[in-house]
Amino acid sequence: MTINYQYKNVQAPTKTTLSDEQTAGHADHWRILTDDMSQDVPEWLQQMIEHAAIPKGLNSNVSASDSCLLLSEDQPCHINQVLAMKEGRPERFINAYPCVDSPYGLNCKIERIIANDNSHDAVLRLRSGDGSIIYAFDQLYTANRHQYQQGTSYFINFSAWAHEISISEQNEVIKVE
């Protein structure tokens, strides 16, 4: 009797972990979309509760035993919320950030994940087919974080696109109050 076995070495992309002090919070993200956070954000969160939906990530076996849940509204501009789950029930709010659906996308490989494990925020370092390096905020990191494989090509949908990033002057400072 002959048994043939093909070993498949599956590796996750390299992960760099950031602390809470090194990452922007959800309030920083909300400031991008509104000048009146005290009025707009509670309305957005209420709309999220009224029209909650779960986006489909790479894992088709999402279950109630998962430790986090990502809520998202199916609108062109919406807020994603990350909730901590325990025994299939929401336990606490972790983070929220704005999302914009768009027609832009490319097939890319994930080279590195830069993540904050407390807030479940992540930026992916992507390499496109032509060799371009792209850094993108991962709106579905909470749902997909255990599914990413090094060397696998994924279709990446981009909410926004920066045509050019240039190095700032050493004395240039952005002050946020």
PDB file of C-alpha atoms in Angstrom:
ATOM      1  CA  MET A   1       0.000   0.000   0.000  1.00  0.00           C
ATOM      2  CA  THR A   2       1.378   3.400  -1.006  1.00  0.00           C
ATOM      3  CA  ILE A   3       0.248   6.624   0.631  1.00  0.00           C
ATOM      4  CA  ASN A   4       0.969   9.834  -1.222  1.00  0.00           C
ATOM      5  CA  TYR A   5       0.960  12.990   0.825  1.00  0.00           C
ATOM      6  CA  GLN A   6       1.672  16.477  -0.444  1.00  0.00           C
ATOM      7  CA  TYR A   7       2.960  18.747   2.295  1.00  0.00           C
ATOM      8  CA  LYS A   8       1.805  22.322   1.854  1.00  0.00           C
ATOM      9  CA  ASN A   9       3.830  24.831   3.846  1.00  0.00           C
ATOM     10  CA  VAL A  10       1.364  27.640   4.569  1.00  0.00           C
ATOM     11  CA  GLN A  11       2.834  30.717   6.233  1.00  0.00           C
ATOM     12  CA  ALA A  12       1.211  33.926   7.345  1.00  0.00           C
ATOM     13  CA  PRO A  13       2.708  37.220   6.155  1.00  0.00           C
ATOM     14  CA  THR A  14       5.253  38.874   8.462  1.00  0.00           C
ATOM     15  CA  LYS A  15       3.478  40.746  11.263  1.00  0.00           C
ATOM     16  CA  THR A  16       4.723  43.896  12.999  1.00  0.00           C
ATOM     17  CA  THR A  17       2.828  44.747  16.188  1.00  0.00           C
ATOM     18  CA  LEU A  18       2.256  48.362  17.242  1.00  0.00           C
ATOM     19  CA  SER A  19       1.278  49.643  20.678  1.00  0.00           C
ATOM     20  CA  ASP A  20      -1.768  51.811  21.373  1.00  0.00           C
ATOM     21  CA  GLU A  21       0.488  54.883  21.521  1.00  0.00           C
ATOM     22  CA  GLN A  22       1.829  54.166  18.036  1.00  0.00           C
ATOM     23  CA  THR A  23      -1.574  53.969  16.315  1.00  0.00           C
ATOM     24  CA  ALA A  24      -4.364  56.450  15.646  1.00  0.00           C
ATOM     25  CA  GLY A  25      -7.674  55.872  17.409  1.00  0.00           C
ATOM     26  CA  HIS A  26     -11.183  55.800  16.002  1.00  0.00           C
ATOM     27  CA  ALA A  27     -11.661  59.485  16.852  1.00  0.00           C
ATOM     28  CA  ASP A  28      -8.739  60.318  14.558  1.00  0.00           C
ATOM     29  CA  HIS A  29     -10.435  58.390  11.767  1.00  0.00           C
ATOM     30  CA  TRP A  30     -13.805  60.067  12.370  1.00  0.00           C
ATOM     31  CA  ARG A  31     -12.217  63.528  12.155  1.00  0.00           C
ATOM     32  CA  ILE A  32     -11.522  62.758   8.498  1.00  0.00           C
ATOM     33  CA  LEU A  33     -15.261  62.635   7.757  1.00  0.00           C
ATOM     34  CA  THR A  34     -16.759  65.362   9.933  1.00  0.00           C
ATOM     35  CA  ASP A  35     -16.106  68.656  11.643  1.00  0.00           C
ATOM     36  CA  ASP A  36     -18.883  68.003  14.196  1.00  0.00           C
ATOM     37  CA  MET A  37     -18.049  64.706  15.882  1.00  0.00           C
ATOM     38  CA  SER A  38     -20.373  65.292  18.839  1.00  0.00           C
ATOM     39  CA  GLN A  39     -23.380  65.503  16.499  1.00  0.00           C
ATOM     40  CA  ASP A  40     -22.471  63.158  13.628  1.00  0.00           C
ATOM     41  CA  VAL A  41     -20.781  60.207  15.345  1.00  0.00           C
ATOM     42  CA  PRO A  42     -23.705  59.307  17.669  1.00  0.00           C
ATOM     43  CA  GLU A  43     -26.028  59.429  14.643  1.00  0.00           C
ATOM     44  CA  TRP A  44     -23.699  57.154  12.636  1.00  0.00           C
ATOM     45  CA  LEU A  45     -23.438  54.675  15.496  1.00  0.00           C
ATOM     46  CA  GLN A  46     -27.231  54.635  15.950  1.00  0.00           C
ATOM     47  CA  GLN A  47     -27.678  53.981  12.225  1.00  0.00           C
ATOM     48  CA  MET A  48     -25.156  51.151  12.511  1.00  0.00           C
ATOM     49  CA  ILE A  49     -27.184  49.529  15.273  1.00  0.00           C
ATOM     50  CA  GLU A  50     -30.429  49.906  13.296  1.00  0.00           C
ATOM     51  CA  HIS A  51     -28.957  48.564  10.028  1.00  0.00           C
ATOM     52  CA  ALA A  52     -26.192  46.222  11.183  1.00  0.00           C
ATOM     53  CA  ALA A  53     -24.794  43.727   8.680  1.00  0.00           C
ATOM     54  CA  ILE A  54     -21.765  41.446   8.739  1.00  0.00           C
ATOM     55  CA  PRO A  55     -19.411  41.688   5.740  1.00  0.00           C
ATOM     56  CA  LYS A  56     -18.087  38.433   4.308  1.00  0.00           C
ATOM     57  CA  GLY A  57     -14.381  37.991   4.854  1.00  0.00           C
ATOM     58  CA  LEU A  58     -12.155  35.171   3.613  1.00  0.00           C
ATOM     59  CA  ASN A  59     -13.290  32.721   6.310  1.00  0.00           C
ATOM     60  CA  SER A  60     -16.544  31.001   5.394  1.00  0.00           C
ATOM     61  CA  ASN A  61     -16.697  29.300   8.809  1.00  0.00           C
ATOM     62  CA  VAL A  62     -17.321  32.357  11.005  1.00  0.00           C
ATOM     63  CA  SER A  63     -19.092  31.226  14.152  1.00  0.00           C
ATOM     64  CA  ALA A  64     -20.572  32.589  17.354  1.00  0.00           C
ATOM     65  CA  SER A  65     -17.492  31.368  19.237  1.00  0.00           C
ATOM     66  CA  ASP A  66     -15.253  33.947  17.523  1.00  0.00           C
ATOM     67  CA  SER A  67     -13.729  36.470  19.917  1.00  0.00           C
ATOM     68  CA  CYS A  68     -14.482  39.529  17.739  1.00  0.00           C
ATOM     69  CA  LEU A  69     -17.303  40.619  15.473  1.00  0.00           C
ATOM     70  CA  LEU A  70     -17.071  43.208  12.707  1.00  0.00           C
ATOM     71  CA  LEU A  71     -20.288  45.140  12.003  1.00  0.00           C
ATOM     72  CA  SER A  72     -20.609  47.141   8.820  1.00  0.00           C
ATOM     73  CA  GLU A  73     -23.358  48.926   6.957  1.00  0.00           C
ATOM     74  CA  ASP A  74     -23.798  48.227   3.231  1.00  0.00           C
ATOM     75  CA  GLN A  75     -23.681  51.867   2.142  1.00  0.00           C
ATOM     76  CA  PRO A  76     -21.139  53.760  -0.008  1.00  0.00           C
ATOM     77  CA  CYS A  77     -19.821  55.466   3.148  1.00  0.00           C
ATOM     78  CA  HIS A  78     -20.219  53.785   6.497  1.00  0.00           C
ATOM     79  CA  ILE A  79     -18.590  53.027   9.837  1.00  0.00           C
ATOM     80  CA  ASN A  80     -17.091  49.632  10.677  1.00  0.00           C
ATOM     81  CA  GLN A  81     -17.293  48.684  14.343  1.00  0.00           C
ATOM     82  CA  VAL A  82     -15.295  45.994  16.092  1.00  0.00           C
ATOM     83  CA  LEU A  83     -17.067  44.388  19.060  1.00  0.00           C
ATOM     84  CA  ALA A  84     -15.566  41.897  21.526  1.00  0.00           C
ATOM     85  CA  MET A  85     -17.654  38.722  21.682  1.00  0.00           C
ATOM     86  CA  LYS A  86     -18.086  36.190  24.477  1.00  0.00           C
ATOM     87  CA  GLU A  87     -20.224  33.073  24.089  1.00  0.00           C
ATOM     88  CA  GLY A  88     -21.814  34.478  20.939  1.00  0.00           C
ATOM     89  CA  ARG A  89     -22.864  37.797  22.511  1.00  0.00           C
ATOM     90  CA  PRO A  90     -21.332  41.285  22.229  1.00  0.00           C
ATOM     91  CA  GLU A  91     -19.315  42.036  25.355  1.00  0.00           C
ATOM     92  CA  ARG A  92     -17.746  45.445  24.671  1.00  0.00           C
ATOM     93  CA  PHE A  93     -16.914  47.968  21.978  1.00  0.00           C
ATOM     94  CA  ILE A  94     -13.291  47.837  20.747  1.00  0.00           C
ATOM     95  CA  ASN A  95     -12.988  50.242  17.825  1.00  0.00           C
ATOM     96  CA  ALA A  96     -14.762  51.945  14.923  1.00  0.00           C
ATOM     97  CA  TYR A  97     -13.522  53.588  11.754  1.00  0.00           C
ATOM     98  CA  PRO A  98     -14.906  55.035   8.517  1.00  0.00           C
ATOM     99  CA  CYS A  99     -15.107  52.945   5.350  1.00  0.00           C
ATOM    100  CA  VAL A 100     -15.853  53.934   1.778  1.00  0.00           C
ATOM    101  CA  ASP A 101     -16.814  51.388  -0.876  1.00  0.00           C
ATOM    102  CA  SER A 102     -15.110  52.066  -4.204  1.00  0.00           C
ATOM    103  CA  PRO A 103     -14.541  50.641  -7.686  1.00  0.00           C
ATOM    104  CA  TYR A 104     -10.736  50.576  -7.261  1.00  0.00           C
ATOM    105  CA  GLY A 105      -8.927  47.283  -6.820  1.00  0.00           C
ATOM    106  CA  LEU A 106      -5.840  45.255  -7.742  1.00  0.00           C
ATOM    107  CA  ASN A 107      -4.546  41.739  -7.338  1.00  0.00           C
ATOM    108  CA  CYS A 108      -1.782  41.913  -4.722  1.00  0.00           C
ATOM    109  CA  LYS A 109       0.219  39.737  -2.364  1.00  0.00           C
ATOM    110  CA  ILE A 110       0.382  40.642   1.321  1.00  0.00           C
ATOM    111  CA  GLU A 111       4.015  41.061   2.339  1.00  0.00           C
ATOM    112  CA  ARG A 112       3.568  42.417   5.855  1.00  0.00           C
ATOM    113  CA  ILE A 113       0.837  43.160   8.370  1.00  0.00           C
ATOM    114  CA  ILE A 114       1.337  46.153  10.675  1.00  0.00           C
ATOM    115  CA  ALA A 115      -1.248  45.726  13.423  1.00  0.00           C
ATOM    116  CA  ASN A 116      -2.414  46.826  16.843  1.00  0.00           C
ATOM    117  CA  ASP A 117      -3.813  43.748  18.574  1.00  0.00           C
ATOM    118  CA  ASN A 118      -5.776  45.810  21.121  1.00  0.00           C
ATOM    119  CA  SER A 119      -7.718  47.962  18.642  1.00  0.00           C
ATOM    120  CA  HIS A 120      -7.669  45.382  15.825  1.00  0.00           C
ATOM    121  CA  ASP A 121      -6.406  48.048  13.396  1.00  0.00           C
ATOM    122  CA  ALA A 122      -4.055  46.921  10.647  1.00  0.00           C
ATOM    123  CA  VAL A 123      -2.209  48.303   7.666  1.00  0.00           C
ATOM    124  CA  LEU A 124      -1.108  45.849   4.989  1.00  0.00           C
ATOM    125  CA  ARG A 125       2.063  46.183   2.931  1.00  0.00           C
ATOM    126  CA  LEU A 126       0.966  44.932  -0.484  1.00  0.00           C
ATOM    127  CA  ARG A 127       2.924  44.143  -3.645  1.00  0.00           C
ATOM    128  CA  SER A 128       1.003  44.399  -6.905  1.00  0.00           C
ATOM    129  CA  GLY A 129       1.681  42.337 -10.020  1.00  0.00           C
ATOM    130  CA  ASP A 130       3.894  45.072 -11.487  1.00  0.00           C
ATOM    131  CA  GLY A 131       6.002  45.231  -8.301  1.00  0.00           C
ATOM    132  CA  SER A 132       4.479  48.400  -6.835  1.00  0.00           C
ATOM    133  CA  ILE A 133       4.428  48.629  -3.034  1.00  0.00           C
ATOM    134  CA  ILE A 134       1.118  49.813  -1.546  1.00  0.00           C
ATOM    135  CA  TYR A 135       0.260  50.412   2.110  1.00  0.00           C
ATOM    136  CA  ALA A 136      -3.466  50.041   2.810  1.00  0.00           C
ATOM    137  CA  PHE A 137      -5.637  50.157   5.941  1.00  0.00           C
ATOM    138  CA  ASP A 138      -7.340  46.767   6.243  1.00  0.00           C
ATOM    139  CA  GLN A 139     -11.056  47.238   6.878  1.00  0.00           C
ATOM    140  CA  LEU A 140     -11.603  43.488   7.292  1.00  0.00           C
ATOM    141  CA  TYR A 141      -8.536  42.656   9.414  1.00  0.00           C
ATOM    142  CA  THR A 142     -10.728  41.480  12.296  1.00  0.00           C
ATOM    143  CA  ALA A 143     -12.497  38.975  10.055  1.00  0.00           C
ATOM    144  CA  ASN A 144      -9.506  37.930   7.926  1.00  0.00           C
ATOM    145  CA  ARG A 145      -6.507  38.098  10.265  1.00  0.00           C
ATOM    146  CA  HIS A 146      -6.118  34.307  10.559  1.00  0.00           C
ATOM    147  CA  GLN A 147      -6.748  33.657   6.856  1.00  0.00           C
ATOM    148  CA  TYR A 148      -3.952  35.631   5.179  1.00  0.00           C
ATOM    149  CA  GLN A 149      -1.230  33.541   3.548  1.00  0.00           C
ATOM    150  CA  GLN A 150       2.185  34.643   2.373  1.00  0.00           C
ATOM    151  CA  GLY A 151       2.624  34.326  -1.390  1.00  0.00           C
ATOM    152  CA  THR A 152      -1.129  34.157  -2.106  1.00  0.00           C
ATOM    153  CA  SER A 153      -2.606  36.719  -4.481  1.00  0.00           C
ATOM    154  CA  TYR A 154      -5.765  38.486  -3.251  1.00  0.00           C
ATOM    155  CA  PHE A 155      -8.039  40.957  -4.990  1.00  0.00           C
ATOM    156  CA  ILE A 156      -7.715  44.069  -2.816  1.00  0.00           C
ATOM    157  CA  ASN A 157     -10.544  46.618  -2.945  1.00  0.00           C
ATOM    158  CA  PHE A 158      -9.304  50.142  -2.195  1.00  0.00           C
ATOM    159  CA  SER A 159     -11.574  52.727  -0.542  1.00  0.00           C
ATOM    160  CA  ALA A 160      -9.258  55.567  -1.494  1.00  0.00           C
ATOM    161  CA  TRP A 161      -6.157  55.987  -3.585  1.00  0.00           C
ATOM    162  CA  ALA A 162      -3.114  58.199  -3.014  1.00  0.00           C
ATOM    163  CA  HIS A 163      -1.333  58.908  -6.282  1.00  0.00           C
ATOM    164  CA  GLU A 164       1.868  60.151  -4.704  1.00  0.00           C
ATOM    165  CA  ILE A 165       3.401  60.216  -1.270  1.00  0.00           C
ATOM    166  CA  SER A 166       6.403  62.428  -0.692  1.00  0.00           C
ATOM    167  CA  ILE A 167       8.804  62.705   2.213  1.00  0.00           C
ATOM    168  CA  SER A 168       8.001  65.651   4.467  1.00  0.00           C
ATOM    169  CA  GLU A 169      10.523  68.193   5.662  1.00  0.00           C
ATOM    170  CA  GLN A 170      12.198  67.444   9.007  1.00  0.00           C
ATOM    171  CA  ASN A 171      10.790  70.643  10.544  1.00  0.00           C
ATOM    172  CA  GLU A 172       7.252  70.059   9.220  1.00  0.00           C
ATOM    173  CA  VAL A 173       4.790  69.235  12.013  1.00  0.00           C
ATOM    174  CA  ILE A 174       1.089  68.374  11.974  1.00  0.00           C
ATOM    175  CA  LYS A 175      -0.626  69.502  15.165  1.00  0.00           C
ATOM    176  CA  VAL A 176      -3.962  67.916  16.073  1.00  0.00           C
ATOM    177  CA  GLU A 177      -5.925  69.596  18.851  1.00  0.00           C
TER     178      GLU A 177
END
